[in-house]
Amino acid sequence: MAKPTLTLNGKLVEFEPGQTILQVAQAQGVEIPTLCYLKEATPTGACRICLVEVKGARTLVASCAMPAGNGMEIQTDSQAVHTSRRLNIELLLASGSHNCLTCEKNGDCKLQALAYRYGITDIRFKGQTQQYPKDDSNPLIVRDFSRCILCGRCVQACNDLQVNRAIGYGYRGAASKIVTTGDRPYQESDCVFCGQCVQACPVGALTEKKAVGLARSWETKKVRTTCPYCGVGCQMWLHVKDGRVVKVTAVEGAQPNRGMLCVKGRFGYDFIHSPERLTTPLIKGEDAGVSCARSINEDSYNMQKLFRGVIGTNNIDHCART
Ligand code: FES
């Protein structure tokens, strides 16, 4: 059966049924800027940066959420699109405190990059913004709601990708913010500190506490490696400055973890530079077995049976309690 077609910036293209306009454009190598869009999560259409013009439509549409339709005629970079995107960026900039100078995300912030791209040098709108104190009450994640643009990527990362369901939208109107159940601190909530929300945050609202003040984004080089903990083999980037790992992020789109990490993989890297780290190989006096925490229960049972019953030692452990 013939594939459906649409016209993208004057060019007739085929697409797969079910694709959004954004996915069709990406498949054709046409770049549409996005902010709230998070791959593999349900699109929310919250930021309105990915707007495009569809002939005959009453308004501009959010390409990340709009399914492509047979016969559509789409313009991704018309004057109307440009003007609307610019306005939306200005409104987002006016919605909080977006002083880049001391922001941890300076140089790695999607909002900052969009403001630069669209040439926004001052903020025309003076909104009434909520003042939030910085929350660094837990050991791993700093929350700065004054920089939050309510794009919802952190909520999608928590609910759709990691399926932890620890955070969501709370309150209403100008008081809206991202909250745990009951708006409690992270450490008193259902949060398991996987840090997926931090990786998803496009601005400086969520940052890694251990990385604060250690490096600007352009000072680090990224080294790809495999997580050393369990047997899954998650792919990660080590962000390295002067030979020192300052933070860890997941490799987007790579198997097997598809851009996700657990708390150990993302935050458990202190051992790399620990003065107590073993630097020469040691042979244990007693036999010991170490199994993978991601092994199935039956394999873990057999492992301890082997070591206790055959080798004769109770020295059996795995990495789950790191
Ligand atoms: Fe499409 Fe935000 S990226 S609305």
Coordinates of N, CA and C and ligand atoms in Angstrom, one line a residue, residues 34-37 45-50 62 64, ligand 1:
T34 N 13.1 22.4 19.5 CA 12.2 21.9 20.6 C 12.7 22.3 21.9
L35 N 11.8 22.2 22.9 CA 12.3 22.5 24.3 C 11.7 21.4 25.2
C36 N 10.4 21.3 25.2 CA 9.7 20.3 26.1 C 9.7 18.9 25.6
Y37 N 9.9 18.8 24.3 CA 9.9 17.4 23.7 C 10.9 16.5 24.3
G45 N 3.3 19.2 24.4 CA 3.0 20.4 23.7 C 3.0 21.6 24.6
A46 N 3.9 21.6 25.7 CA 3.8 22.6 26.7 C 4.6 23.9 26.3
C47 N 5.6 23.8 25.6 CA 6.5 25.0 25.4 C 6.2 25.9 24.2
R48 N 5.6 25.2 23.2 CA 5.2 25.9 21.9 C 6.4 26.5 21.2
I49 N 7.5 25.9 21.3 CA 8.7 26.3 20.5 C 8.7 25.6 19.2
C50 N 8.2 24.4 19.1 CA 8.2 23.6 17.9 C 7.1 24.0 16.9
A62 N 1.7 22.7 17.4 CA 3.0 22.1 18.0 C 3.3 20.9 17.2
C64 N 5.5 18.6 17.7 CA 5.9 17.5 18.5 C 4.7 16.6 18.9
Ligands
FES1 FE1 6.8 20.9 21.0 FE2 7.5 22.0 23.3 S1 8.7 20.9 21.9 S2 5.6 22.1 22.3

